[in-house]
Tab-separated table of C-alpha atoms in Angstrom:
chain	number	residue	atom	x	y	z
G	231	LYS	CA	24.528	39.054	19.779
G	232	ILE	CA	24.413	35.579	21.325
G	233	ASN	CA	23.162	35.826	24.950
G	234	TYR	CA	22.690	32.267	25.940
G	235	LEU	CA	23.826	29.167	24.110
G	236	LYS	CA	23.819	25.606	25.698
G	237	LEU	CA	24.648	22.496	23.801
G	238	ARG	CA	23.226	19.060	25.047
G	239	ALA	CA	23.638	15.578	24.148
G	240	SER	CA	22.069	12.370	25.988
G	241	TYR	CA	21.575	8.631	25.886
G	242	GLY	CA	19.198	6.467	27.631
G	243	GLN	CA	17.241	3.364	27.298
G	244	ASN	CA	13.798	2.520	28.600
G	245	GLY	CA	10.919	-0.032	28.462
G	246	ASN	CA	7.497	-0.116	27.589
G	247	GLN	CA	5.074	-2.697	29.036
G	248	THR	CA	1.817	-3.796	27.766
G	249	SER	CA	-1.308	-4.079	29.781
G	250	ARG	CA	-1.575	-6.191	32.729
G	251	TYR	CA	-1.772	-9.981	32.482
G	252	SER	CA	-1.154	-9.827	28.392
G	253	SER	CA	0.986	-12.864	28.652
G	254	THR	CA	-1.510	-15.076	30.288
G	255	ALA	CA	-4.798	-16.791	28.344
G	256	HIS	CA	-7.896	-14.775	29.299
G	257	VAL	CA	-11.093	-16.375	29.845
G	258	SER	CA	-14.772	-14.758	29.967
G	259	ALA	CA	-18.459	-15.372	29.872
G	260	VAL	CA	-19.490	-15.759	26.325
G	261	ARG	CA	-23.373	-15.515	25.247
G	262	ASP	CA	-22.723	-18.112	22.485
G	263	TYR	CA	-21.454	-20.700	25.146
G	264	GLN	CA	-24.293	-21.788	27.326
G	265	TYR	CA	-24.947	-25.233	29.008
G	266	VAL	CA	-27.943	-27.016	30.208
G	267	PHE	CA	-27.340	-29.386	33.027
G	268	GLY	CA	-30.221	-31.850	33.476
G	269	ASP	CA	-33.405	-32.031	31.932
G	270	GLY	CA	-35.755	-29.234	31.835
G	271	ALA	CA	-32.957	-27.245	33.609
G	272	SER	CA	-32.489	-23.394	32.648
G	273	THR	CA	-29.175	-22.556	30.482
G	274	SER	CA	-26.042	-21.366	32.482
G	275	PRO	CA	-23.665	-19.045	30.912
G	276	GLY	CA	-20.377	-20.721	29.575
G	277	ILE	CA	-16.599	-19.734	29.962
G	278	ALA	CA	-14.587	-19.556	27.005
G	279	VAL	CA	-11.059	-18.516	26.082
G	280	THR	CA	-10.812	-15.258	24.551
G	281	SER	CA	-7.190	-14.839	24.069
G	282	LEU	CA	-3.868	-16.979	23.782
G	283	ALA	CA	-1.303	-17.001	26.192
G	284	ASN	CA	2.403	-16.085	25.576
G	285	ASP	CA	4.751	-17.135	28.195
G	286	ASP	CA	7.600	-15.495	26.517
G	287	LEU	CA	6.012	-12.105	26.389
G	288	SER	CA	8.487	-9.208	27.555
G	289	TRP	CA	8.905	-5.724	27.515
G	290	GLU	CA	9.824	-3.796	24.463
G	291	LYS	CA	12.878	-1.698	24.709
G	292	THR	CA	13.998	1.786	23.177
G	293	SER	CA	17.240	3.164	23.078
G	294	GLY	CA	17.611	6.647	22.312
G	295	LEU	CA	20.338	9.331	21.262
G	296	ASN	CA	19.513	13.140	21.471
G	297	PHE	CA	21.600	16.189	20.596
G	298	GLY	CA	20.129	19.520	21.410
G	299	VAL	CA	20.924	23.253	21.388
G	300	ASP	CA	19.440	25.994	23.284
G	301	PHE	CA	19.974	29.323	22.399
G	302	GLY	CA	18.923	33.037	22.881
G	303	ILE	CA	20.098	36.038	20.764
G	304	LEU	CA	19.065	39.792	20.309
G	305	SER	CA	19.040	40.327	24.073
G	306	ASN	CA	16.714	37.411	24.371
G	307	ARG	CA	14.037	38.695	22.269
G	308	VAL	CA	14.650	35.394	20.096
G	309	ARG	CA	14.861	32.302	22.090
G	310	GLY	CA	14.519	28.577	20.963
G	311	ASN	CA	15.866	25.000	20.833
G	312	ILE	CA	16.924	22.711	18.364
G	313	GLU	CA	16.453	18.893	18.666
G	314	TYR	CA	17.811	15.936	16.647
G	315	TYR	CA	17.147	12.286	18.150
G	316	THR	CA	17.303	8.782	16.801
G	317	THR	CA	16.005	5.686	18.694
G	318	THR	CA	15.773	2.044	18.182
G	319	THR	CA	13.267	-0.008	19.419
G	320	THR	CA	13.331	-3.874	19.787
G	321	ASN	CA	11.158	-6.614	20.862
G	322	LEU	CA	8.106	-4.264	19.862
G	323	LEU	CA	4.487	-5.258	21.549
G	324	TRP	CA	2.540	-6.227	18.832
G	325	ASN	CA	-1.055	-7.884	17.963
G	326	MET	CA	0.250	-10.174	15.418
G	327	VAL	CA	-2.266	-11.582	12.899
G	328	ILE	CA	-2.398	-15.574	13.048
G	329	PRO	CA	-4.581	-17.890	11.102
G	330	LYS	CA	-8.079	-18.036	12.260
G	331	VAL	CA	-7.988	-21.881	12.244
G	332	THR	CA	-6.346	-21.449	15.659
G	333	GLY	CA	-9.461	-19.935	16.888
G	334	PHE	CA	-8.127	-16.400	17.497
G	335	SER	CA	-7.462	-13.568	15.150
G	336	SER	CA	-4.386	-12.258	16.706
G	337	ILE	CA	-1.639	-12.878	19.634
G	338	LYS	CA	0.220	-10.415	21.866
G	339	THR	CA	3.830	-10.807	21.077
G	340	ASN	CA	7.388	-9.234	20.561
G	341	ILE	CA	8.507	-8.905	17.063
G	342	GLY	CA	11.470	-7.081	15.230
G	343	GLU	CA	13.275	-3.801	15.326
G	344	VAL	CA	12.190	-0.522	14.508
G	345	ALA	CA	14.331	2.864	13.905
G	346	ASN	CA	13.026	6.329	14.580
G	347	SER	CA	14.599	9.739	13.884
G	348	GLY	CA	13.543	13.282	13.981
G	349	PHE	CA	14.109	16.808	13.973
G	350	GLU	CA	12.418	19.294	16.171
G	351	PHE	CA	12.570	23.214	16.055
G	352	SER	CA	10.763	25.861	18.385
G	353	VAL	CA	11.151	29.379	18.763
G	354	GLN	CA	9.720	32.152	20.801
G	355	ALA	CA	10.248	35.839	19.820
G	356	THR	CA	9.106	39.244	20.167
G	357	PRO	CA	9.392	40.749	16.791
G	358	LEU	CA	8.059	44.394	17.927
G	359	LYS	CA	7.461	45.920	21.117
G	360	THR	CA	6.595	49.518	21.557
G	361	GLU	CA	5.046	51.680	24.433
G	362	SER	CA	1.557	50.727	23.334
G	363	PHE	CA	1.978	47.567	21.000
G	364	SER	CA	3.817	44.520	21.187
G	365	TRP	CA	3.872	41.152	19.184
G	366	ASP	CA	4.947	37.840	20.536
G	367	LEU	CA	5.326	35.115	18.387
G	368	ALA	CA	5.842	31.137	19.084
G	369	ALA	CA	6.503	28.542	16.303
G	370	ASN	CA	7.520	24.798	16.558
G	371	PHE	CA	8.242	22.698	13.356
G	372	SER	CA	9.062	19.059	13.703
G	373	ILE	CA	9.784	15.875	11.338
G	374	ASN	CA	9.658	12.348	12.361
G	375	SER	CA	10.299	8.892	10.072
G	376	ASN	CA	10.479	5.696	11.109
G	377	GLU	CA	11.619	2.369	9.489
G	378	ILE	CA	11.272	-1.316	10.283
G	379	ILE	CA	14.613	-2.835	10.304
G	380	SER	CA	13.682	-6.548	11.374
G	381	LEU	CA	10.634	-8.591	11.866
G	382	LEU	CA	10.738	-12.504	12.897
G	383	GLY	CA	13.994	-13.167	10.899
G	384	THR	CA	12.508	-15.915	9.134
G	385	ASP	CA	13.022	-16.538	5.216
G	386	ASN	CA	10.403	-19.007	4.378
G	387	ASP	CA	10.693	-18.418	0.575
G	388	GLU	CA	14.400	-18.784	0.776
G	389	ASP	CA	15.088	-15.746	-1.417
G	390	GLY	CA	17.718	-14.304	1.011
G	391	ILE	CA	15.685	-11.773	2.097
G	392	GLU	CA	13.930	-11.637	5.482
G	393	ASP	CA	10.228	-12.255	5.100
G	394	ASP	CA	7.713	-9.425	5.797
G	395	LEU	CA	4.412	-9.894	7.841
G	396	ILE	CA	1.881	-8.960	5.173
G	397	SER	CA	-1.215	-9.942	7.127
G	398	SER	CA	0.046	-7.386	9.766
G	399	ASN	CA	0.911	-4.891	7.339
G	400	LEU	CA	4.558	-4.914	8.514
G	401	PHE	CA	7.159	-4.525	5.794
G	402	ILE	CA	10.939	-4.226	6.414
G	403	GLY	CA	12.355	-0.964	5.062
G	404	LYS	CA	9.178	0.657	5.074
G	405	SER	CA	7.314	2.640	7.935
G	406	ILE	CA	4.829	1.027	10.349
G	407	GLY	CA	2.203	3.195	8.809
G	408	ALA	CA	2.723	2.109	5.161
G	409	ILE	CA	-0.088	1.667	2.734
G	410	TYR	CA	-0.037	-1.596	0.772
G	411	SER	CA	-2.914	-1.698	-1.595
G	412	TYR	CA	-4.380	-1.832	-4.939
G	413	GLU	CA	-3.663	1.365	-7.213
G	414	ILE	CA	-6.657	2.831	-8.898
G	415	ASP	CA	-7.007	4.034	-12.251
G	416	GLY	CA	-10.201	5.632	-12.917
G	417	ILE	CA	-13.661	4.098	-12.536
G	418	TYR	CA	-15.372	1.737	-15.044
G	419	GLN	CA	-18.192	3.114	-17.492
G	420	LEU	CA	-21.192	1.725	-19.134
G	421	ASN	CA	-19.289	1.143	-22.566
G	422	ASP	CA	-15.936	-0.064	-21.100
G	423	ASP	CA	-14.575	-3.534	-21.610
G	424	ILE	CA	-15.233	-4.755	-18.275
G	425	PRO	CA	-13.638	-7.815	-16.796
G	426	THR	CA	-15.967	-10.356	-15.078
G	427	GLY	CA	-16.853	-9.790	-11.556
G	428	TYR	CA	-16.746	-6.096	-12.048
G	429	ASN	CA	-19.501	-3.143	-12.709
G	430	PRO	CA	-20.175	0.086	-14.196
G	431	GLY	CA	-19.310	2.576	-11.533
G	432	ASN	CA	-16.531	0.173	-9.945
G	433	TYR	CA	-12.912	1.526	-9.356
G	434	ARG	CA	-10.548	0.375	-12.199
G	435	ILE	CA	-7.646	-1.413	-10.459
G	436	VAL	CA	-4.287	-1.318	-12.125
G	437	ASP	CA	-2.838	-4.811	-13.522
G	438	GLN	CA	0.662	-4.246	-12.327
G	439	ASN	CA	1.978	-7.553	-14.061
G	440	ASP	CA	-0.172	-7.192	-17.182
G	441	ASP	CA	-1.394	-10.970	-16.579
G	442	GLY	CA	-5.190	-10.157	-17.217
G	443	ASN	CA	-5.971	-11.204	-13.436
G	444	ILE	CA	-6.059	-8.739	-10.447
G	445	THR	CA	-4.716	-11.045	-7.314
G	446	ALA	CA	-3.596	-9.741	-3.866
G	447	GLY	CA	-0.068	-11.155	-4.324
G	448	ASP	CA	0.810	-9.563	-7.807
G	449	ASP	CA	-1.067	-6.317	-8.023
G	450	ARG	CA	-0.705	-4.483	-4.672
G	451	ILE	CA	1.879	-1.846	-4.287
G	452	PHE	CA	3.232	0.669	-1.764
G	453	LEU	CA	0.865	3.763	-2.310
G	454	GLY	CA	2.407	5.805	0.505
G	455	LYS	CA	2.248	6.092	4.093
G	456	SER	CA	-0.487	7.228	6.825
G	457	GLU	CA	2.280	9.186	8.924
G	458	PRO	CA	2.744	13.004	8.023
G	459	ALA	CA	6.022	14.265	6.535
G	460	TYR	CA	6.101	17.291	8.802
G	461	SER	CA	3.886	19.378	11.334
G	462	PHE	CA	4.089	22.925	12.297
G	463	GLY	CA	2.314	25.360	14.594
G	464	ILE	CA	2.326	29.236	15.063
G	465	GLN	CA	1.115	31.395	18.028
G	466	ASN	CA	0.529	34.825	17.831
G	467	SER	CA	-0.347	37.320	20.549
G	468	LEU	CA	-0.846	40.932	19.734
G	469	ASN	CA	-1.349	43.646	22.345
G	470	TYR	CA	-2.562	47.122	21.362
G	471	LYS	CA	-3.391	49.134	24.448
G	472	ASN	CA	-6.224	47.388	26.182
G	473	PHE	CA	-6.867	44.757	23.307
G	474	THR	CA	-5.219	41.473	22.871
G	475	LEU	CA	-5.485	39.180	19.850
G	476	ARG	CA	-4.120	35.815	19.991
G	477	PHE	CA	-4.613	33.079	17.361
G	478	PHE	CA	-2.904	29.553	16.831
G	479	ILE	CA	-2.445	27.826	13.503
G	480	ASN	CA	-1.935	24.124	13.477
G	481	SER	CA	-0.851	22.262	10.641
G	482	LEU	CA	0.164	18.498	9.471
G	483	GLN	CA	1.540	17.945	6.005
G	484	GLY	CA	2.142	14.614	4.092
G	485	GLY	CA	4.261	15.854	1.238
G	486	LYS	CA	4.383	13.576	-1.773
G	487	ASP	CA	2.856	10.515	-0.385
G	488	GLY	CA	2.530	10.761	3.258
G	489	TYR	CA	-0.296	11.458	5.546
G	490	LEU	CA	-2.863	9.263	3.501
G	491	GLY	CA	-6.246	8.461	4.400
G	492	SER	CA	-8.995	6.179	3.495
G	493	GLN	CA	-11.958	7.789	1.417
G	494	ALA	CA	-13.957	4.800	1.196
G	495	PRO	CA	-17.479	4.965	2.285
G	496	THR	CA	-18.624	3.208	5.120
G	497	GLY	CA	-22.045	2.254	6.463
G	498	VAL	CA	-23.065	1.093	2.866
G	499	SER	CA	-24.139	-2.505	1.985
G	500	LEU	CA	-22.598	-3.097	-1.148
G	501	GLY	CA	-24.464	-5.406	-3.447
G	502	SER	CA	-27.700	-4.065	-2.002
G	503	THR	CA	-30.293	-2.586	-4.462
G	504	GLY	CA	-31.345	1.177	-4.362
G	505	ASN	CA	-29.013	4.038	-3.941
G	506	PHE	CA	-26.944	5.824	-1.452
G	507	THR	CA	-29.642	7.807	-0.345
G	508	ASN	CA	-32.244	4.825	-0.094
G	509	THR	CA	-29.753	3.378	2.310
G	510	ASN	CA	-30.525	6.356	4.627
G	511	ASN	CA	-26.872	7.543	3.876
G	512	PHE	CA	-25.625	11.235	2.818
G	513	SER	CA	-25.966	11.683	-0.958
G	514	PHE	CA	-23.922	15.056	-1.227
G	515	PHE	CA	-20.636	13.163	-1.750
G	516	ASP	CA	-19.567	12.772	-5.337
G	517	PHE	CA	-20.446	9.017	-5.820
G	518	TRP	CA	-20.749	7.418	-9.515
G	519	SER	CA	-24.126	6.966	-11.000
G	520	VAL	CA	-25.604	6.488	-14.737
G	521	THR	CA	-26.180	10.416	-14.430
G	522	ASN	CA	-22.561	11.072	-12.965
G	523	PRO	CA	-20.202	9.273	-14.891
G	524	ASP	CA	-17.483	11.494	-13.857
G	525	ALA	CA	-17.971	11.108	-10.374
G	526	LYS	CA	-14.781	10.946	-7.978
G	527	TYR	CA	-15.860	7.828	-5.790
G	528	ALA	CA	-17.090	4.477	-7.134
G	529	VAL	CA	-20.734	3.412	-7.100
G	530	THR	CA	-21.889	2.241	-3.520
G	531	TYR	CA	-24.201	-0.272	-4.311
G	532	GLN	CA	-22.515	-2.735	-6.627
G	533	ALA	CA	-19.846	-4.893	-5.006
G	534	PRO	CA	-16.805	-5.760	-7.216
G	535	LYS	CA	-14.829	-9.125	-7.038
G	536	ILE	CA	-12.049	-7.500	-5.421
G	537	SER	CA	-12.581	-3.888	-3.587
G	538	ALA	CA	-10.165	-1.189	-3.735
G	539	THR	CA	-9.854	1.765	-1.420
G	540	LYS	CA	-9.329	5.490	-2.479
G	541	TYR	CA	-6.763	6.827	-0.533
G	542	CYS	CA	-6.243	10.786	-0.476
G	543	SER	CA	-3.797	13.330	1.369
G	544	ARG	CA	-5.298	14.538	4.862
G	545	SER	CA	-2.726	17.453	4.774
G	546	PHE	CA	-4.415	20.628	6.372
G	547	VAL	CA	-3.914	23.975	7.801
G	548	ARG	CA	-6.395	25.117	10.549
G	549	LEU	CA	-7.246	28.114	12.484
G	550	GLN	CA	-7.485	25.954	15.752
G	551	ASP	CA	-7.680	28.822	18.271
G	552	ILE	CA	-8.420	32.594	18.170
G	553	SER	CA	-9.525	35.106	20.910
G	554	LEU	CA	-9.822	38.956	20.973
G	555	ALA	CA	-9.975	40.541	24.709
G	556	TYR	CA	-10.401	43.916	26.279
G	557	GLN	CA	-9.246	44.718	29.373
G	558	LEU	CA	-10.820	47.756	31.087
G	559	ASP	CA	-8.826	50.285	32.849
G	560	LYS	CA	-8.129	49.974	36.379
G	561	ASP	CA	-9.472	53.431	37.312
G	562	ILE	CA	-12.707	52.049	35.793
G	563	VAL	CA	-13.107	48.717	37.509
G	564	GLN	CA	-12.022	50.077	40.793
G	565	LYS	CA	-14.881	52.367	40.889
G	566	LEU	CA	-16.911	49.076	40.332
G	567	GLY	CA	-15.513	47.742	43.561
G	568	ILE	CA	-13.577	44.935	41.578
G	569	GLU	CA	-9.953	44.232	40.803
G	570	GLY	CA	-10.243	43.754	36.930
G	571	LEU	CA	-12.792	43.050	34.148
G	572	LYS	CA	-11.985	41.628	30.792
G	573	LEU	CA	-14.301	41.061	27.872
G	574	TYR	CA	-13.712	38.509	25.514
G	575	ILE	CA	-14.814	36.695	22.205
G	576	SER	CA	-13.069	33.319	21.423
G	577	GLY	CA	-13.657	30.713	18.784
G	578	LYS	CA	-12.118	27.104	18.002
G	579	ASN	CA	-11.633	25.339	14.522
G	580	LEU	CA	-13.418	28.293	12.749
G	581	LEU	CA	-11.119	27.655	9.485
G	582	THR	CA	-9.724	24.349	8.127
G	583	PHE	CA	-7.886	24.496	4.562
G	584	THR	CA	-7.564	20.964	3.160
G	585	HIS	CA	-8.556	18.995	-0.038
G	586	TRP	CA	-9.865	16.246	2.309
G	587	GLU	CA	-13.393	15.686	1.635
G	588	GLY	CA	-14.184	13.833	4.611
G	589	TRP	CA	-15.440	14.989	8.180
G	590	ASP	CA	-12.020	15.677	9.439
G	591	PRO	CA	-8.593	15.212	8.232
G	592	GLU	CA	-6.996	15.040	11.338
G	593	THR	CA	-9.002	12.298	13.024
G	594	ASN	CA	-8.965	10.283	9.559
G	595	GLN	CA	-12.572	10.537	9.288
G	596	GLY	CA	-13.372	10.054	5.732
G	597	VAL	CA	-16.558	9.542	3.599
G	598	ALA	CA	-18.736	7.891	6.308
G	599	GLY	CA	-22.289	7.083	5.850
G	600	THR	CA	-23.284	6.386	9.538
G	601	TYR	CA	-21.790	7.728	12.702
G	602	PRO	CA	-19.678	10.671	11.432
G	603	TYR	CA	-18.557	13.097	13.906
G	604	PRO	CA	-17.063	16.272	12.501
G	605	VAL	CA	-14.665	18.689	14.625
G	606	MET	CA	-17.133	20.962	16.330
G	607	LYS	CA	-16.463	24.638	15.592
G	608	SER	CA	-17.504	26.944	18.693
G	609	VAL	CA	-17.622	30.667	19.495
G	610	ASN	CA	-17.830	31.955	23.068
G	611	LEU	CA	-18.539	35.397	24.571
G	612	GLY	CA	-17.481	36.024	28.244
G	613	ILE	CA	-16.695	38.278	30.831
G	614	ASP	CA	-13.732	37.587	33.253
G	615	ILE	CA	-13.938	39.278	36.663
G	616	VAL	CA	-11.386	39.278	39.315
G	617	PHE	CA	-12.642	40.565	42.844
């Protein structure tokens, strides 16, 4: 039985402005620019231009179309909504990489067009309810994908196809989070035929065009993307007499080639002597060494001619929140001169199921040698008193 049904459709356009004064050149006091006025005078701080002006900078604009259905069935014990949307963003605000011969590494500008589309589904239900027991359930599921439609509109190589912005990692027909890099095929071992510029323990980079040389222009490919394929969350609330158990499960999934993250070691001085431990970094990760030839990660102290980055799936399922509470009967708490008393224990981030070996998949913290910040687990005991 359908108790409630509503169909919705909407269209709109909005703008997104960048930070204040982004179209103007900025100047600031820079330590490296100091001047001396007159013999024997002390130095005075100098002022330098720190960003380029762009008089043509404007708002980016997003036009969106949304279709939705709200519903309630089975005496509204099951309620939810379904959404489908598609948006197009033009004149994207972007820090475009420019040649450093200009004195700057990037400039804030408007470029291109990006299309987004997605599907969202959420449901709230009461699957079971009796006099002493009830089960409330809330779940959500979402998919989003984006695609770069256009960039600068240039065709410098005159091949009839609009040029990508490789230096800014923007590629027409791909997502904004596309990963364009070298494909890794194992690790060089001591007895391998190792090319000049590489060492035992370095990643073996696939020569995509089989010309015997590894170059950025010919041997990088699309390995996947950093965005997830889909996400979901499940909230359960179980009530039995005076007990209440609640728990929330959160998940992001990459599918075949999505939600990838870098597992490259950071905080390591490649080319230095010694081992990973000698550089005051963690040694419990599976790095290559002469005595550990079947390692998962390359050697950390021998710099190759071209470094490749190992990308791994960040997909995870996490028990993000859980709590158990007991509410004392009113006749008991009223004897104590209070309105209510609840005892509870709760936990956060207690379990995470993932193949990611870094500190945390959701924050994309990989195999870091310094400044790692894992997601903290916590357990709390408490008393909630109402006067």
